[in-house]
CSV table of C-alpha atoms in Angstrom, one decimal:
chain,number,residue,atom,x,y,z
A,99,UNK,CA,77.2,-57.4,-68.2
A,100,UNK,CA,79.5,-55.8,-65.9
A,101,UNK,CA,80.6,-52.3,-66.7
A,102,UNK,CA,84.4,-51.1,-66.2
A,103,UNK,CA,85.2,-47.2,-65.4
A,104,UNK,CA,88.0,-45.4,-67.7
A,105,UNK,CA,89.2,-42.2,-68.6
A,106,UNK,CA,90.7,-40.9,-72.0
A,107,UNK,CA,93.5,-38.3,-72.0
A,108,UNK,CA,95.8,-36.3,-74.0
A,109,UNK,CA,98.5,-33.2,-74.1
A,110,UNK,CA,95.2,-31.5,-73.6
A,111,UNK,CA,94.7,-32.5,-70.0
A,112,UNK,CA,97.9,-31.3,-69.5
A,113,UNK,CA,99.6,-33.4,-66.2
A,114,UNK,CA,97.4,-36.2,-64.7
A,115,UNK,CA,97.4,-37.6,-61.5
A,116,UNK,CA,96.7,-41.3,-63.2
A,117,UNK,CA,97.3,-42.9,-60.0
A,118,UNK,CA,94.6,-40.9,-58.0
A,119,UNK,CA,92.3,-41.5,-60.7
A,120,UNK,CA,92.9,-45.2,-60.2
A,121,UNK,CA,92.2,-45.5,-57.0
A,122,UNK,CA,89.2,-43.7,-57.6
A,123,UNK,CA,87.9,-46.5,-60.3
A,124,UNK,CA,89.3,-46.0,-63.7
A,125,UNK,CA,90.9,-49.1,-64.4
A,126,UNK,CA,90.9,-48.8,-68.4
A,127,UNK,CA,93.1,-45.7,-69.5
A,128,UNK,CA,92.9,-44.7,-73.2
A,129,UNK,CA,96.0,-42.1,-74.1
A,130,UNK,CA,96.3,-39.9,-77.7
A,131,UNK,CA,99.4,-41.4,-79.5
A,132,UNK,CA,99.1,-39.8,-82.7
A,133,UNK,CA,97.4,-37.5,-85.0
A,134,UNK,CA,97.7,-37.4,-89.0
A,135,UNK,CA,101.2,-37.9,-90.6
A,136,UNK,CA,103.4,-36.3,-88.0
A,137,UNK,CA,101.9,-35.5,-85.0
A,138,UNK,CA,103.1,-37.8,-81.9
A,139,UNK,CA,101.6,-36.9,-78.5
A,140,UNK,CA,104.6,-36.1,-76.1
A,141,UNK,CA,102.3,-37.1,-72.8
A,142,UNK,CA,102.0,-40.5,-73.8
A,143,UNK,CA,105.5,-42.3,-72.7
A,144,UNK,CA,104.5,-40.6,-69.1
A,145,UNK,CA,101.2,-41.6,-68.8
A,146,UNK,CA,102.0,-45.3,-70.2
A,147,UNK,CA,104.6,-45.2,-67.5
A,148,UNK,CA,102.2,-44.0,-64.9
A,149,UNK,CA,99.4,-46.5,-65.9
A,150,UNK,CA,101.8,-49.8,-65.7
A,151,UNK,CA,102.9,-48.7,-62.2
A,152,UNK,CA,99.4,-48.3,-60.7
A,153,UNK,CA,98.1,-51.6,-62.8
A,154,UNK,CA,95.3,-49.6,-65.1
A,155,UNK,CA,94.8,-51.1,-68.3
A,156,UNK,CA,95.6,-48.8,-71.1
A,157,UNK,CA,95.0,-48.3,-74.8
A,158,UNK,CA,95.9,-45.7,-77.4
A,159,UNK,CA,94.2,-43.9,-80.5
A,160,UNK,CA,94.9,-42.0,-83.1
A,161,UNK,CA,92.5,-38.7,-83.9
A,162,UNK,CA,92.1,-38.8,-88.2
A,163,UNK,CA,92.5,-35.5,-90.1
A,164,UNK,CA,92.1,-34.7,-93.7
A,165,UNK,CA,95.3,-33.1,-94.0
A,166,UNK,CA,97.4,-35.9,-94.8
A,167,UNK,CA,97.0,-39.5,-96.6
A,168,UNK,CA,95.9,-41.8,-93.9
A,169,UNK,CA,98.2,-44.5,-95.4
A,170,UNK,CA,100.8,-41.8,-93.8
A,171,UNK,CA,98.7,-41.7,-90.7
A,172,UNK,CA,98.3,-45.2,-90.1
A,173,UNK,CA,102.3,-45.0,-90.5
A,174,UNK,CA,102.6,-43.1,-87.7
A,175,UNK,CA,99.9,-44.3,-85.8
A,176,UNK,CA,101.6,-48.0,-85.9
A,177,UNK,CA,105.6,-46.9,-85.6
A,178,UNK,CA,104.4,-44.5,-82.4
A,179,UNK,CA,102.6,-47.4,-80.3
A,180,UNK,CA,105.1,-50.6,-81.7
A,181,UNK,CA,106.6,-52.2,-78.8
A,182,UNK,CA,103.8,-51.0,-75.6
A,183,UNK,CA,101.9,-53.3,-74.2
A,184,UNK,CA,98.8,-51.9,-74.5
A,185,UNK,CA,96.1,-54.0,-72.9
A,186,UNK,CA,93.4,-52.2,-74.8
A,187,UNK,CA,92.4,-52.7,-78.6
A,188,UNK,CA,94.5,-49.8,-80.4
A,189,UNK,CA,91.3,-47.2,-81.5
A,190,UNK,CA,90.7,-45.0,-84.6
A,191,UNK,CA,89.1,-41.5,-83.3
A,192,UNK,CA,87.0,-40.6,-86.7
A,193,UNK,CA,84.6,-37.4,-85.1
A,194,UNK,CA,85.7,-34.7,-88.1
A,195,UNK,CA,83.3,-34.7,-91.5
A,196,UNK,CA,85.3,-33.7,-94.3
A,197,UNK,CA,85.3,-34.9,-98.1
A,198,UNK,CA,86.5,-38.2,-98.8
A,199,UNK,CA,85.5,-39.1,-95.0
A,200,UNK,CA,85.0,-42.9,-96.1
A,201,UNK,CA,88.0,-43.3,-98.1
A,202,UNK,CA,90.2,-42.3,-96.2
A,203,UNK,CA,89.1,-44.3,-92.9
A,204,UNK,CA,89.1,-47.5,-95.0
A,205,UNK,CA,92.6,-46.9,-96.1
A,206,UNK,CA,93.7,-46.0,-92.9
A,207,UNK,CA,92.4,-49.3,-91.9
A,208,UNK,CA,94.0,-51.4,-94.5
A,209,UNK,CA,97.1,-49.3,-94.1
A,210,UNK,CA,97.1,-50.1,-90.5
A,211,UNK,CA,96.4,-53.6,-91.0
A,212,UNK,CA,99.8,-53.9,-93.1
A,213,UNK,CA,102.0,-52.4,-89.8
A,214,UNK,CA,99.8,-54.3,-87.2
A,215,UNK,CA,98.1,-57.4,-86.7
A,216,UNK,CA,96.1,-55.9,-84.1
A,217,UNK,CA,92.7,-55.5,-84.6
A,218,UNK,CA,90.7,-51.6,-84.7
A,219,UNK,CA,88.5,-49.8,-82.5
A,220,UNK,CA,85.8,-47.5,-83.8
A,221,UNK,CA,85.7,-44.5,-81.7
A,222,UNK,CA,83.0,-41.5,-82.8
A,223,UNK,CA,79.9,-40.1,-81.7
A,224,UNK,CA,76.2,-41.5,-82.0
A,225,UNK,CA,75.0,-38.2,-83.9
A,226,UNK,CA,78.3,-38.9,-86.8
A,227,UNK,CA,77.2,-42.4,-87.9
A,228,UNK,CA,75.8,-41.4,-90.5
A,229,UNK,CA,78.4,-40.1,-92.2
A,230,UNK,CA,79.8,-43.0,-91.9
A,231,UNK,CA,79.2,-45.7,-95.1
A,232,UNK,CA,78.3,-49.0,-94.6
A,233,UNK,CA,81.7,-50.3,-96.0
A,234,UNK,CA,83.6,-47.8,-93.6
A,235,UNK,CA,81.4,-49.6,-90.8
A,236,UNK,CA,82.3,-52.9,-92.1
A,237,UNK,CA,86.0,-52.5,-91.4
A,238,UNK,CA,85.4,-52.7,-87.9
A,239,UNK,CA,84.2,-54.9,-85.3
A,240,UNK,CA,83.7,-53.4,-82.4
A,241,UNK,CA,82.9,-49.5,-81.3
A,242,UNK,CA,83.4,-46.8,-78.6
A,243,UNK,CA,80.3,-44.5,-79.2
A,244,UNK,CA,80.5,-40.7,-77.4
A,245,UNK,CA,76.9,-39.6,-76.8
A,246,UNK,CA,77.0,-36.6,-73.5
A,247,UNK,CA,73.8,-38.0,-72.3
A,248,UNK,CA,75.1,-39.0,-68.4
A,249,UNK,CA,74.1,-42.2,-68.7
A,250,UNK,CA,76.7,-44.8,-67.7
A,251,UNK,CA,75.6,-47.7,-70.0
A,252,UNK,CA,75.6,-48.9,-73.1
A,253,UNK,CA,71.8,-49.9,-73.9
A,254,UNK,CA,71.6,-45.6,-74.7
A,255,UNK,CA,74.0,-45.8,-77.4
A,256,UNK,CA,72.9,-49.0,-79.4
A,257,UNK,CA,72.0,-48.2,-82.9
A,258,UNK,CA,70.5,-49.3,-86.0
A,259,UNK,CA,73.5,-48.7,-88.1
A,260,UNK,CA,76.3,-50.1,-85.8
A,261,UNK,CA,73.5,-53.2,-85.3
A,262,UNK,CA,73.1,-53.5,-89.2
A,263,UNK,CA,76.6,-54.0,-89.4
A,264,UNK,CA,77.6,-56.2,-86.6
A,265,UNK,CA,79.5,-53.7,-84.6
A,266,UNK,CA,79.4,-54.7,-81.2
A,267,UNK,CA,79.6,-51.7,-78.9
A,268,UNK,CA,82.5,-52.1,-76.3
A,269,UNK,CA,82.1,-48.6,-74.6
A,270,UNK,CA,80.7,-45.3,-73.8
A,271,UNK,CA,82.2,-42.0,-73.6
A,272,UNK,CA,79.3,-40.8,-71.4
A,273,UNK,CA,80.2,-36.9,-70.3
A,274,UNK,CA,83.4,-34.8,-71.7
A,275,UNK,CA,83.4,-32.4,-68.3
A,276,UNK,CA,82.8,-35.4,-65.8
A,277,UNK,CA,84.6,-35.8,-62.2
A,278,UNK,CA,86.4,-38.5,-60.5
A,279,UNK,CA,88.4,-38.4,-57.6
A,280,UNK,CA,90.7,-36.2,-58.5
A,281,UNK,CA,90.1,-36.7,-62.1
A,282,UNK,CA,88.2,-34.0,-64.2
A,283,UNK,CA,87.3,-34.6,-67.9
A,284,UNK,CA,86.0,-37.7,-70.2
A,285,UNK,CA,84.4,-40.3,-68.6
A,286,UNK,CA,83.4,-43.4,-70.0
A,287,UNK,CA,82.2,-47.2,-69.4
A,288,UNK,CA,84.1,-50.5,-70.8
A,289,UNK,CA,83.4,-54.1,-71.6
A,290,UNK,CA,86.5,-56.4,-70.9
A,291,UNK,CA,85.5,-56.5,-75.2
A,292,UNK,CA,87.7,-53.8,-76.0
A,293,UNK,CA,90.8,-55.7,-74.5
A,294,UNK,CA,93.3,-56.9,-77.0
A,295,UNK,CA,92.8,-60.4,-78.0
A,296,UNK,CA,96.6,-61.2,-76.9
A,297,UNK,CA,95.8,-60.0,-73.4
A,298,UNK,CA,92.2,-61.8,-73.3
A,299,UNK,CA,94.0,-64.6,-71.0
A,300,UNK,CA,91.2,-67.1,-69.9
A,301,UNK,CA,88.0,-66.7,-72.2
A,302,UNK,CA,88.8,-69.6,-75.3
A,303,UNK,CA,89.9,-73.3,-75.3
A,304,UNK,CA,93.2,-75.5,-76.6
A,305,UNK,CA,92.5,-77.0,-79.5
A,306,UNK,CA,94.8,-79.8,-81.2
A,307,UNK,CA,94.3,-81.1,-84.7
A,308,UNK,CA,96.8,-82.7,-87.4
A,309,UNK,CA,98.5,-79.8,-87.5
A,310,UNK,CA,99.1,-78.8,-83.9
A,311,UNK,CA,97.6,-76.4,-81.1
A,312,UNK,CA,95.5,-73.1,-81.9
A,313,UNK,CA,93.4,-70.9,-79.6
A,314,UNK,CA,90.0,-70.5,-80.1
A,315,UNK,CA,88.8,-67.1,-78.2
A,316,UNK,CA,85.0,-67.1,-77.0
A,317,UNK,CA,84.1,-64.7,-79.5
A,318,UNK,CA,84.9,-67.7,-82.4
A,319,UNK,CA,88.3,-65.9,-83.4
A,320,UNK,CA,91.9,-67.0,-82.7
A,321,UNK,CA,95.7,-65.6,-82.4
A,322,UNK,CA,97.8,-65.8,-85.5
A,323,UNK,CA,101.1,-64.5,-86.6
A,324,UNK,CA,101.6,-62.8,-83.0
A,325,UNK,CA,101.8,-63.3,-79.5
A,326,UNK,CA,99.0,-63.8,-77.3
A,327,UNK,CA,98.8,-64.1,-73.5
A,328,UNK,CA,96.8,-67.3,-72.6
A,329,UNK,CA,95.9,-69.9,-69.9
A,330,UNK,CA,98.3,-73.1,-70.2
A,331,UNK,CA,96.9,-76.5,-71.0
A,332,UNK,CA,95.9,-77.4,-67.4
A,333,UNK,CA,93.0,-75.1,-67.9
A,334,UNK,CA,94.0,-73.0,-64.9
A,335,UNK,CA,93.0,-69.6,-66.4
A,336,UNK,CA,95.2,-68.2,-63.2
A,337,UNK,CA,98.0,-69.7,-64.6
A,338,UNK,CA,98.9,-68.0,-67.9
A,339,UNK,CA,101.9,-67.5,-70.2
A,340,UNK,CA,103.3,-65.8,-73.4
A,341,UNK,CA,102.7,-68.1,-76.7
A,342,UNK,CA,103.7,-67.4,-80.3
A,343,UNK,CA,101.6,-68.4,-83.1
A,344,UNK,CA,101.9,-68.4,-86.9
A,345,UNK,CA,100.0,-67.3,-89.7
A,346,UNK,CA,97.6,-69.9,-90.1
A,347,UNK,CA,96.7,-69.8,-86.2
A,348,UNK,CA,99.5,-72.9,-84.9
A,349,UNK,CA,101.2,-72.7,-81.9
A,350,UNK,CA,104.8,-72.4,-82.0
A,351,UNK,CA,107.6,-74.3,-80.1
A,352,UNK,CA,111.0,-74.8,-79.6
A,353,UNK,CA,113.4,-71.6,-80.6
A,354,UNK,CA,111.8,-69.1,-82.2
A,355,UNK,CA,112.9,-66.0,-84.0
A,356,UNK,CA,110.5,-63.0,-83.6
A,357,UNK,CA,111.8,-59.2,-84.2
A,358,UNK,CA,115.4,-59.8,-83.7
A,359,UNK,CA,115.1,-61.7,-80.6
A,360,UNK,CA,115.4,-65.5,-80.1
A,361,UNK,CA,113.1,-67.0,-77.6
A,362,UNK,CA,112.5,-70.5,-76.5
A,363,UNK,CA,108.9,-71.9,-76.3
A,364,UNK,CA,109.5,-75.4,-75.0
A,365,UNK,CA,108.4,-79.0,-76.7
A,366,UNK,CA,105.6,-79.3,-79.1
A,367,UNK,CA,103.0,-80.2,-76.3
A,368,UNK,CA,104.2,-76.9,-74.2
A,369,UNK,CA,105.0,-73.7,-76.1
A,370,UNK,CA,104.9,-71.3,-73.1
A,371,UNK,CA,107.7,-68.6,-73.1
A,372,UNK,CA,110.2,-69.6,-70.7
A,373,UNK,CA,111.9,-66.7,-68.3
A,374,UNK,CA,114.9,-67.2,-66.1
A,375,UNK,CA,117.6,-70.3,-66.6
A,376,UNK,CA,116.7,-72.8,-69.1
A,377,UNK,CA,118.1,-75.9,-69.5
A,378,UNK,CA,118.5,-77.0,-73.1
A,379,UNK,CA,118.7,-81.3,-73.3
A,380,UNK,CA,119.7,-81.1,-76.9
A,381,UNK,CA,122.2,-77.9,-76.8
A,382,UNK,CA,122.8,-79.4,-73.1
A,383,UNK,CA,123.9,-75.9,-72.3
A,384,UNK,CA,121.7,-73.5,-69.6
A,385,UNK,CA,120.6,-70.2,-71.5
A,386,UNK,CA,118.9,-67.2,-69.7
A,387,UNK,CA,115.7,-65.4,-70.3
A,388,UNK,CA,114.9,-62.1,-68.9
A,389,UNK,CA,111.5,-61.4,-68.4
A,390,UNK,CA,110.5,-60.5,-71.8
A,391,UNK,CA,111.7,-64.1,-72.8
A,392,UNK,CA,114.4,-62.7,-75.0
C-alpha cells in the first residue's frame, strides 16, 4: 500500500509557505475550519487558495468542544466548508475527554449528516479510544489516528477497538514537531482512502439496470444525491467528468437544477456536465457553460 505525505495546519501555524511544503512532498493538506458554535478559522480561505494553485489535495476538520451543542457545531462546521472543493473526506478532531464525550460526537454526526452528504473522518489519538464508545466508533468508517511514535506507517497504529468496529485506518499523524522542507510542525501519512468519494475518479464501475446508471466505488458504496467526479463510460479512468446523481444512487441527465444553478448533463446514456457552448437539438438554441457547468 502506498503511503502519501501531508501536513495539518491552522491559525496556530501562523503563515505557511504551502507551496514550499509541496514541493517538498505533502500532497494532502488538512486545514482547521471550525471550532464549536462560533469559531471559524480565518487562515483557511488563504491556505485553500494556496493549496488549489500548487495542486495539493486538501481537507478540513473541525476541533469538538464541550462548550456548545454539537448540533450547533456541526452547523458551523457544514455552512464554513459549503461550496470548497475539498478533495479530502471532511474530519471530526475528537482529542478532549469531557462528560457527555459520546453524545455529543454522535450528534454531531447526525447533525452533520443533515447539512452534508459527505461522509466523516475520525481524527484522535491511539491512547483516547477508549473513551470512545462502541456506538461513537460505529458512526464512522474510516480514522486518522495521532500516535508521536516516528513511525511513518500505519501497521503502528492498528487497534483492537477501531478493528472491532470496522474502522479502517486512512492515516497517521506521526510527529506534532516534525520537519519538511521548509515546513515545521504535524506530519502525517495518507491512503488515497481518505479522499472524498466524489473526487475518487477511477476506482468503481458503470452499472445499468431498469432503472438507469449508478456508480459502484471499489469499496461496495456508490454516489447519491450529490455530485461525484468519475471516469465516463469508455472506461478511460484519464478521462473523467462531473455527474449528478439522486437519492436512490441514479445518474441524472438532461437539465438539472442543483443549488440554484441549472446545468445540463446530456442524454440518458451520457450525463457528463457539459462546459463551454452547448447546442441544445430540442431548444435548438446554443447555451454556455462556464467551468463549473452552471
Amino acid at each position: 500500500m502506498s503511503l502519501i505525505t501531508g501536513i495539518d495546519i491552522s491559525n496556530n501555524n501562523g503563515n505557511v509557505d504551502i507551496n514550499g511544503a509541496y514541493n517538498s512532498g505533502a500532497e494532502y493538506i488538512y486545514l482547521k475550519a471550525t471550532e464549536g458554535r462560533t469559531f471559524k478559522d480565518s487562515y483557511m480561505d488563504g491556505f485553500y487558495n494556496q493549496c488549489k494553485a500548487v495542486g495539493a489535495k486538501s481537507g478540513a476538520y473541525h476541533f469538538l468542544v464541550s462548550t456548545s451543542d454539537p448540533e450547533d457545531q456541526a452547523k458551523n462546521f457544514a455552512e464554513k466548508i459549503q461550496g470548497y472543493e475539498f478533495e479530502l473526506m471532511p474530519c471530526l478532531d475528537v482529542e478532549t475527554n469531557f462528560d457527555n464525550l459520546n453524545d455529543y460526537v454522535q450528534r454531531f454526526v447526525a447533525a452533520f449528516s443533515m447539512y452534508s452528504n459527505k461522509e466523516l473522518l475520525l481524527y484522535t489519538y491511539t491512547g483516547f479510544l477508549s473513551s470512545l464508545n462502541n456506538t461513537s466508533l460505529s458512526m464512522f468508517r474510516k480514522a486518522w489516528m495521532a500516535n508521536y511514535n516516528n513511525r511513518e506507517d500505519l501497521d503502528s497504529v492498528a487497534n483492537d477497538a477501531l478493528a472491532s468496529a470496522g474502522i479502517e485506518i486512512v492515516g497517521h499523524q506521526y510527529t506534532e514537531n516534525g520537519t519538511l522542507g521548509v515546513f515545521s510542525g504535524d506530519l502525517n501519512v495518507f491512503t488515497d482512502g481518505v479522499i472524498s468519494l466524489e473526487f475518487q475518479t477511477s476506482k468503481g464501475t458503470w452499472k445499468l439496470d431498469s432503472k438507469g446508471w449508478w456508480f459502484e466505488y471499489e469499496d461496495g458504496t456508490y454516489p447519491k444525491n450529490s455530485w461525484a467526479k468519475l471516469p465516463i463510460k469508455n472506461n478511460d479512468a484519464d478521462n473523467v467528468a462531473w455527474f449528478l446523481f439522486n437519492e436512490n444512487g441514479y445518474m441524472l441527465y438532461s437539465w438539472q437544477q442543483k443549488d440554484g444553478n441549472w446545468y445540463y448533463l446530456g442524454g440518458s446514456n451520457d450525463g457528463a456536465m457539459k462546459t463551454g457552448w452547448v447546442f441544445d437539438s430540442n431548444y435548438k438554441r446554443w447555451f454556455y457553460f462556464d467551468d463549473s457547468g452552471a
